[in-house]
Short mmCIF file of C-alpha atoms in Angstrom, two decimals:
data_model
loop_
_atom_site.label_atom_id
_atom_site.label_comp_id
_atom_site.label_asym_id
_atom_site.label_seq_id
_atom_site.Cartn_x
_atom_site.Cartn_y
_atom_site.Cartn_z
CA MET A 1110 11.69 13.35 -2.94
CA MET A 1111 8.71 11.07 -2.40
CA ASN A 1112 7.99 9.22 0.85
CA ILE A 1113 5.62 6.25 0.79
CA LEU A 1114 4.53 4.02 3.64
CA ILE A 1115 2.85 0.68 2.91
CA SER A 1116 1.10 -1.08 5.77
CA GLY A 1117 -0.75 -4.35 5.96
CA VAL A 1118 -0.95 -7.77 7.52
CA GLY A 1119 1.33 -10.70 6.73
CA GLY A 1120 0.34 -12.37 3.46
CA GLN A 1121 -1.27 -9.31 1.85
CA GLY A 1122 1.65 -8.58 -0.48
CA THR A 1123 3.10 -5.53 1.24
CA LEU A 1124 6.66 -6.51 0.32
CA LEU A 1125 5.78 -7.15 -3.34
CA ALA A 1126 4.11 -3.75 -3.54
CA SER A 1127 7.27 -2.09 -2.20
CA ARG A 1128 9.41 -3.95 -4.75
CA VAL A 1129 7.11 -2.77 -7.56
CA LEU A 1130 7.44 0.84 -6.36
CA GLY A 1131 11.21 0.40 -6.15
CA LYS A 1132 11.31 -0.94 -9.69
CA TYR A 1133 9.12 1.98 -10.81
CA ALA A 1134 11.62 4.39 -9.27
CA LEU A 1135 14.56 2.77 -11.06
CA LEU A 1136 12.72 2.64 -14.40
CA SER A 1137 11.94 6.35 -13.93
CA GLY A 1138 15.64 7.15 -13.45
CA ASN A 1139 15.42 7.76 -9.70
CA ASP A 1140 17.17 6.41 -6.66
CA CYS A 1141 15.13 4.36 -4.21
CA LYS A 1142 15.58 2.95 -0.71
CA LEU A 1143 13.31 0.41 0.97
CA SER A 1144 13.02 -0.59 4.61
CA GLU A 1145 10.81 -3.43 5.82
CA ILE A 1146 9.41 -4.15 9.28
CA HIS A 1147 7.99 -7.67 9.42
CA GLY A 1148 6.95 -8.15 13.04
CA MET A 1149 4.85 -11.28 13.46
CA SER A 1150 3.89 -11.27 9.80
CA GLN A 1151 3.71 -15.05 9.44
CA ARG A 1152 1.08 -15.11 12.19
CA GLY A 1153 -1.11 -12.40 10.71
CA GLY A 1154 0.82 -9.54 12.30
CA SER A 1155 1.67 -6.12 10.96
CA VAL A 1156 4.01 -5.56 8.04
CA THR A 1157 5.17 -2.03 7.25
CA THR A 1158 7.41 -0.97 4.39
CA HIS A 1159 9.05 2.42 3.93
CA VAL A 1160 9.75 3.47 0.33
CA ARG A 1161 11.69 6.62 -0.49
CA ILE A 1162 12.14 7.78 -4.07
CA GLY A 1163 14.18 10.71 -5.35
CA GLU A 1164 17.25 11.90 -7.16
CA LYS A 1165 19.54 10.71 -4.36
CA ILE A 1166 18.25 8.92 -1.25
CA TYR A 1167 20.48 8.42 1.79
CA SER A 1168 18.08 6.92 4.33
CA PRO A 1169 15.28 4.37 3.83
CA VAL A 1170 13.19 5.57 6.77
CA VAL A 1171 10.00 7.60 6.41
CA TRP A 1172 9.57 9.79 9.50
CA GLU A 1173 6.30 10.64 11.20
CA GLY A 1174 4.50 13.46 9.40
CA SER A 1175 6.56 13.06 6.21
CA ALA A 1176 4.73 10.43 4.09
CA ASP A 1177 3.38 11.79 0.83
CA MET A 1178 1.19 8.72 0.70
CA ILE A 1179 0.19 5.75 2.80
CA ILE A 1180 -1.12 2.63 1.15
CA ALA A 1181 -2.93 0.54 3.78
CA PHE A 1182 -4.05 -2.96 2.84
CA GLU A 1183 -6.19 -3.28 5.98
CA THR A 1184 -8.34 -0.74 7.84
CA LEU A 1185 -6.87 -1.06 11.36
CA GLU A 1186 -3.36 -0.90 9.90
CA ALA A 1187 -4.26 2.48 8.37
CA ALA A 1188 -5.19 3.79 11.81
CA ARG A 1189 -1.98 2.40 13.27
CA VAL A 1190 0.27 4.34 10.85
CA LYS A 1191 -1.74 7.50 10.09
CA GLN A 1192 0.67 9.70 12.08
CA PHE A 1193 3.24 9.19 9.30
CA LEU A 1194 1.06 11.01 6.75
CA LYS A 1195 1.82 14.61 5.75
CA LYS A 1196 -0.97 17.10 6.32
CA ASP A 1197 -1.78 17.12 2.59
CA GLY A 1198 -0.83 13.49 1.92
CA ILE A 1199 -2.87 10.72 0.29
CA LEU A 1200 -4.16 7.83 2.39
CA LEU A 1201 -5.50 4.94 0.31
CA VAL A 1202 -7.17 2.27 2.44
CA ASN A 1203 -8.43 -1.16 1.46
CA GLU A 1204 -11.70 -1.67 3.35
CA GLU A 1205 -10.78 -5.19 4.41
CA LYS A 1206 -10.87 -6.03 8.12
CA ILE A 1207 -8.52 -8.73 9.37
CA LEU A 1208 -8.93 -9.44 13.06
CA PRO A 1209 -5.69 -9.31 15.07
CA MET A 1210 -5.04 -12.06 17.59
CA PRO A 1211 -6.37 -10.10 20.64
CA CYS A 1212 -9.71 -9.70 18.80
CA ILE A 1213 -9.78 -13.35 17.80
CA THR A 1214 -9.19 -14.48 21.39
CA GLY A 1215 -11.78 -12.04 22.76
CA VAL A 1216 -9.32 -9.92 24.76
CA ALA A 1217 -10.07 -6.86 22.61
CA LYS A 1218 -12.70 -5.68 20.15
CA TYR A 1219 -12.04 -4.49 16.63
CA PRO A 1220 -12.83 -0.74 16.57
CA GLU A 1221 -16.01 -0.03 14.62
CA ASP A 1222 -15.49 3.64 13.78
CA ILE A 1223 -12.04 3.56 12.16
CA LYS A 1224 -13.21 4.67 8.71
CA GLU A 1225 -15.13 7.67 10.05
CA LYS A 1226 -12.18 8.78 12.21
CA LEU A 1227 -9.70 8.47 9.35
CA LEU A 1228 -11.93 10.40 6.98
CA ALA A 1229 -12.29 13.15 9.60
CA GLU A 1230 -8.56 13.29 10.43
CA CYS A 1231 -7.03 12.83 6.97
CA LYS A 1232 -8.27 15.11 4.19
CA GLY A 1233 -6.64 12.92 1.55
CA ALA A 1234 -8.21 9.66 2.75
CA LYS A 1235 -9.89 7.39 0.24
CA PHE A 1236 -11.38 3.95 0.92
CA VAL A 1237 -11.73 1.22 -1.69
CA ASN A 1238 -12.84 -2.40 -1.70
CA ALA A 1239 -9.67 -3.54 -3.45
CA LYS A 1240 -10.23 -7.18 -2.56
CA ALA A 1241 -13.51 -7.20 -4.53
CA ILE A 1242 -11.82 -5.54 -7.51
CA ALA A 1243 -8.97 -8.08 -7.34
CA SER A 1244 -11.51 -10.90 -7.26
CA GLN A 1245 -13.11 -9.49 -10.43
CA ALA A 1246 -9.65 -9.41 -12.00
CA GLY A 1247 -9.20 -13.11 -11.25
CA SER A 1248 -7.70 -13.46 -7.75
CA GLU A 1249 -8.10 -11.84 -4.34
CA LYS A 1250 -4.32 -12.21 -3.98
CA ALA A 1251 -3.92 -9.31 -6.43
CA THR A 1252 -5.42 -6.84 -3.92
CA ASN A 1253 -2.00 -5.24 -3.47
CA ILE A 1254 -1.67 -4.63 -7.20
CA VAL A 1255 -5.17 -3.12 -7.36
CA MET A 1256 -4.03 -0.69 -4.65
CA LEU A 1257 -0.95 0.20 -6.69
CA GLY A 1258 -3.20 0.95 -9.66
CA GLY A 1259 -5.25 3.25 -7.45
CA ILE A 1260 -2.27 5.10 -6.01
CA CYS A 1261 -0.79 5.42 -9.51
CA LYS A 1262 -3.88 7.33 -10.61
CA LEU A 1263 -4.32 9.34 -7.39
CA TYR A 1264 -0.69 10.46 -7.22
CA GLY A 1265 -0.11 10.83 -10.96
CA PHE A 1266 2.55 8.19 -11.54
CA ASP A 1267 3.36 7.31 -15.15
CA LYS A 1268 0.92 4.46 -15.83
CA ALA A 1269 2.98 2.77 -18.56
CA VAL A 1270 6.13 2.75 -16.42
CA MET A 1271 4.19 1.38 -13.44
CA GLU A 1272 2.76 -1.40 -15.64
CA GLU A 1273 6.31 -2.23 -16.71
CA ALA A 1274 7.35 -2.37 -13.04
CA VAL A 1275 4.44 -4.69 -12.16
CA ALA A 1276 5.29 -6.99 -15.09
CA ALA A 1277 8.95 -7.11 -14.01
CA CYS A 1278 8.19 -8.00 -10.38
CA VAL A 1279 5.52 -10.70 -10.61
CA PRO A 1280 6.04 -14.30 -11.79
CA GLU A 1281 5.50 -14.72 -15.53
CA LYS A 1282 2.51 -17.05 -15.06
CA PHE A 1283 0.67 -14.34 -13.05
CA LYS A 1284 1.70 -11.35 -15.16
CA ASP A 1285 -1.56 -11.00 -17.13
CA LEU A 1286 -3.69 -11.37 -13.98
CA ASN A 1287 -1.69 -8.71 -12.14
CA LEU A 1288 -1.71 -6.29 -15.07
CA THR A 1289 -5.49 -6.70 -15.28
CA ALA A 1290 -5.75 -6.04 -11.52
CA PHE A 1291 -3.51 -2.99 -11.84
CA ARG A 1292 -5.60 -1.55 -14.69
CA MET A 1293 -8.86 -2.21 -12.85
CA GLY A 1294 -7.47 -0.48 -9.75
CA TYR A 1295 -6.37 2.45 -11.87
CA GLU A 1296 -9.82 2.80 -13.44
CA GLN A 1297 -11.99 2.10 -10.37
CA VAL A 1298 -10.20 3.90 -7.55
#
């Protein structure tokens, strides 16, 4: 059984990443359940996806303290969901900061010490500038796929099967770009 939590902000490709992981599970001969929480995603709000992979999965929900890995596409989102991570789990965080509405309006300030706190609290935390890697691959929109490349390497997924899953889930005209982003994430994370 593998429990994965993906967290980000609307528009970062959280749902596509979960579909790729689901496809990976099926191509690997496993069962998979997904659960999505959209919130105010169209207005830059949080999006969280639960992905559970195993021989037979009955529930799509990842409980607090049970995630083998968390993939966070934004720094504050990583802090928001860190309680889901197992003690020995992997936390992969994109170093991008997207200001939530209270910070934009001046009601609140974006916390400055998130990275330091996460590194202190989560032994398996790793930060990466996935947006910069995606830009090198050809588009910042492939940040989510860069993160999947990184988690593939960190967790030991079958790279060839994951590439097949990426290719199956992205539009044909963006397949080469996304495969390049995936490979760069795999190599650089």
